[in-house]
GROMACS .gro file of C-alpha atoms in nm:
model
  152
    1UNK     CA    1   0.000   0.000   0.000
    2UNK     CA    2   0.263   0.243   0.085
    3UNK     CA    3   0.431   0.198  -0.277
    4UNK     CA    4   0.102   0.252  -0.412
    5UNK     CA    5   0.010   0.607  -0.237
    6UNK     CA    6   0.382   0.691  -0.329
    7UNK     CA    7   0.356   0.603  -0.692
    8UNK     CA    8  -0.001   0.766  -0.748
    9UNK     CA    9   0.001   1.016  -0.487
   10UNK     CA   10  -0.100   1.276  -0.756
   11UNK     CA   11  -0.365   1.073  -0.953
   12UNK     CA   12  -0.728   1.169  -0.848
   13UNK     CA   13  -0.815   0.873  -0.854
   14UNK     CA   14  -0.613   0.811  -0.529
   15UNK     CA   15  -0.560   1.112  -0.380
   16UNK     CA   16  -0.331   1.063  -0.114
   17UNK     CA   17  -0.011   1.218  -0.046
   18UNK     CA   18   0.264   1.255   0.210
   19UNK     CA   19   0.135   0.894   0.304
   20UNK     CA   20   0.375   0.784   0.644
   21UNK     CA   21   0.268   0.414   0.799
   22UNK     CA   22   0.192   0.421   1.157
   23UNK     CA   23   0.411   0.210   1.349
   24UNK     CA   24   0.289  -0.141   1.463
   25UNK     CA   25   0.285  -0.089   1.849
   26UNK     CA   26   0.076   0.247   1.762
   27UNK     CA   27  -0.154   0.080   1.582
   28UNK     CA   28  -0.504   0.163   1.728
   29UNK     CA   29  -0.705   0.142   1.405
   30UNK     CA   30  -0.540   0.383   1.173
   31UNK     CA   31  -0.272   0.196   0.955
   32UNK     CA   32  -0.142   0.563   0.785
   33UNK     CA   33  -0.178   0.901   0.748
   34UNK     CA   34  -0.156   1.173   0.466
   35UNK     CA   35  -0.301   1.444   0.324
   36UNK     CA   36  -0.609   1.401   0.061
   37UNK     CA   37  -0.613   1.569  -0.271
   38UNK     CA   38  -0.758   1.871  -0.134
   39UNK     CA   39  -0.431   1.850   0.143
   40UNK     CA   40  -0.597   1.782   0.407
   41UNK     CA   41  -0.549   1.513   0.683
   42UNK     CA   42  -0.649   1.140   0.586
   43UNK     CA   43  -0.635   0.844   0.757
   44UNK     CA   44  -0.591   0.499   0.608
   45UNK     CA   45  -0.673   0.181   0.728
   46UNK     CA   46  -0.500  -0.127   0.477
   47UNK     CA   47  -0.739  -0.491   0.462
   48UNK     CA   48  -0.631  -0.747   0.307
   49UNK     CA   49  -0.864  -1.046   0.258
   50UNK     CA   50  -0.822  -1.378   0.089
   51UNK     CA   51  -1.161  -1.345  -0.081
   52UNK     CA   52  -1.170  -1.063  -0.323
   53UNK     CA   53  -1.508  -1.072  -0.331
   54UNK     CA   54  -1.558  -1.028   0.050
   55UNK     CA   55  -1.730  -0.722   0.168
   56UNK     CA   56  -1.615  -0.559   0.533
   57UNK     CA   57  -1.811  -0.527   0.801
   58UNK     CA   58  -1.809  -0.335   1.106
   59UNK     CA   59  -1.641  -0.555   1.281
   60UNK     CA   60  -1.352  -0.575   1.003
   61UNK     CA   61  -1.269  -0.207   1.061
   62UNK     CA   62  -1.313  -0.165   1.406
   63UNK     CA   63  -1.192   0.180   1.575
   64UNK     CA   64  -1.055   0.311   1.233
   65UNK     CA   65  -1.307   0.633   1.203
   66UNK     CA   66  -1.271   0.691   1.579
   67UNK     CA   67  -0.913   0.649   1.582
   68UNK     CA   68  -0.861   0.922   1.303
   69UNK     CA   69  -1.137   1.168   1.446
   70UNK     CA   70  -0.991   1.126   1.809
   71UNK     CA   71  -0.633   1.080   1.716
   72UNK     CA   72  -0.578   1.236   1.368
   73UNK     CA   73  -0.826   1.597   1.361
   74UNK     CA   74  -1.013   1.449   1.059
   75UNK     CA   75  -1.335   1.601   0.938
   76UNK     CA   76  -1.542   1.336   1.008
   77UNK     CA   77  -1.805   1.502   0.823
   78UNK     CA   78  -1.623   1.512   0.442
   79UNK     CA   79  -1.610   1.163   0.267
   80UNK     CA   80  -1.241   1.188   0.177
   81UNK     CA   81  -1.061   1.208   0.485
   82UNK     CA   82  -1.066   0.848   0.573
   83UNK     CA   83  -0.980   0.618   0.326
   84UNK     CA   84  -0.994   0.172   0.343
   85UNK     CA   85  -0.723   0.029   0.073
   86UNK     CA   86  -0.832  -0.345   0.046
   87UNK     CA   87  -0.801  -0.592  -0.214
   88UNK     CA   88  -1.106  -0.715  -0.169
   89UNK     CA   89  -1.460  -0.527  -0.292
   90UNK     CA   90  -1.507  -0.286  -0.065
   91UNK     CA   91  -1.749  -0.228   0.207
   92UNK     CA   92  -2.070  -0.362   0.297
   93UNK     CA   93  -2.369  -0.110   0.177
   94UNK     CA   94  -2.507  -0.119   0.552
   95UNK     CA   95  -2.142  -0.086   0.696
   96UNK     CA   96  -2.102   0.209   0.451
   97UNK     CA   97  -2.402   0.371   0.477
   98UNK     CA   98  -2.600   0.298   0.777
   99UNK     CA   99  -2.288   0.268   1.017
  100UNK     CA  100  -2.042   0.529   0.875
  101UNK     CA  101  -2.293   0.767   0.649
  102UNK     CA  102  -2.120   0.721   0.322
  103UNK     CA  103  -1.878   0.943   0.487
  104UNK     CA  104  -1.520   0.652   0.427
  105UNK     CA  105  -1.428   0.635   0.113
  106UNK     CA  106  -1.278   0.297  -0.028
  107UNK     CA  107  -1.027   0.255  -0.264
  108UNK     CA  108  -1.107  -0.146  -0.374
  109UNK     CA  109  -0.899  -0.452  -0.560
  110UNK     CA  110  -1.084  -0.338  -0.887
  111UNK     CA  111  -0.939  -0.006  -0.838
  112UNK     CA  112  -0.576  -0.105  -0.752
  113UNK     CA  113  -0.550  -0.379  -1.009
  114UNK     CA  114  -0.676  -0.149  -1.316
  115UNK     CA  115  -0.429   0.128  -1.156
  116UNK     CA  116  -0.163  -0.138  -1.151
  117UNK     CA  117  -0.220  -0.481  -1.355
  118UNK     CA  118   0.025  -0.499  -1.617
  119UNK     CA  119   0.150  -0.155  -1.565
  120UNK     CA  120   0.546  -0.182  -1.646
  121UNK     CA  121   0.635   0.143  -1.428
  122UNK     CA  122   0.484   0.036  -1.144
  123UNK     CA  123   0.641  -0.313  -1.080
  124UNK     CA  124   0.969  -0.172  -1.225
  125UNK     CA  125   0.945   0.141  -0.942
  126UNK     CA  126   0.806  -0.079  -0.644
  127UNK     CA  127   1.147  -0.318  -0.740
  128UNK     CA  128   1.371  -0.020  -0.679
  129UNK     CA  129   1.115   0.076  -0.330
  130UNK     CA  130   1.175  -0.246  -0.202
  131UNK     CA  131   1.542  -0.283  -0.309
  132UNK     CA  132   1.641   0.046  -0.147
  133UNK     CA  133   1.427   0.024   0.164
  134UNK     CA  134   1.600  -0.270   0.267
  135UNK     CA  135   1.985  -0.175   0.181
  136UNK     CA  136   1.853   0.166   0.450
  137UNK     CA  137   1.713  -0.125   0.738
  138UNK     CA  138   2.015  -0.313   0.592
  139UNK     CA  139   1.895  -0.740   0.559
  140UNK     CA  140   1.986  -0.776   0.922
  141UNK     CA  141   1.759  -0.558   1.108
  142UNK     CA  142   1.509  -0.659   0.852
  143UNK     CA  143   1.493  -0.995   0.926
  144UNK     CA  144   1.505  -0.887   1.311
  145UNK     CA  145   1.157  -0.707   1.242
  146UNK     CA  146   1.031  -1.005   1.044
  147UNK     CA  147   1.113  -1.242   1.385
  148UNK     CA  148   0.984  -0.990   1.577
  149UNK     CA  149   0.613  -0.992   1.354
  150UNK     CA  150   0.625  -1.406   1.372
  151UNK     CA  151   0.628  -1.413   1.708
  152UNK     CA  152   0.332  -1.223   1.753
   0.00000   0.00000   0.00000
């Protein structure tokens, strides 16, 4: 996800920039933080699901709007300040609508694969991410912070 806000951080279609990850032991809810296309604060939560075509629930995204209201200063009532990147197809209609007012907007696996399927750029850019993200942690300390995540 964070390659992806970094790589489209100017496309509409996305909106997010000056994406940083929250780190794992301050993980309440809110997965990252940015500014929106209109630069103001957004939150992001990341879900991943093994079944694309699963829909989240409540339950699924927990504290995430309370989190970035409480936590973060976002308008809670503007529909692009909190933002759920998942793979899967988005939220349920009574999760987004009766629960949370329309008001979190969802970037979906439809949307990230026709951003990103069989784009060249992309997989040649998130290479060099990846490659120089782990010479700066240096393999080491990496694989420190994988043991670390295994034993949880």
């Amino acid at each position: 996800a964070e390659a992806f806000f970094i790589q489209f951080s100017s496309d509409n279609r996305i909106g997010v920039y000056d994406y940083k990850p929250v780190l794992a032991e301050d993980d309440n809810g809110v997965d990252g933080y940015g500014k929106n296309i209109n630069g103001q604060p957004c939150t992001i939560q990341i879900k991943y699901r093994g079944n694309p075509t699963y829909t989240l629930k409540e339950r699924d995204i927990k504290q995430f709007a309370y989190q970035s209201i409480i936590n973060y200063d976002i308008d809670y009532k503007k529909s692009d300040n909190m933002i759920i990147f998942t793979n899967c197809e988005g939220l349920h209609w009574y999760t987004e609508s009766k629960v949370f007012d329309n008001k979190i907007r969802v970037i979906n696996g439809k949307t990230i694969a026709a951003l990103i399927d069989n784009n060249e750029g992309f997989w040649q850019n998130f290479k060099t991410l990846v490659r120089n993200s782990v010479e700066s942690i240096g393999v080491v300390k990496l694989t420190e912070i994988f043991d670390q995540k295994l034993e949880l």
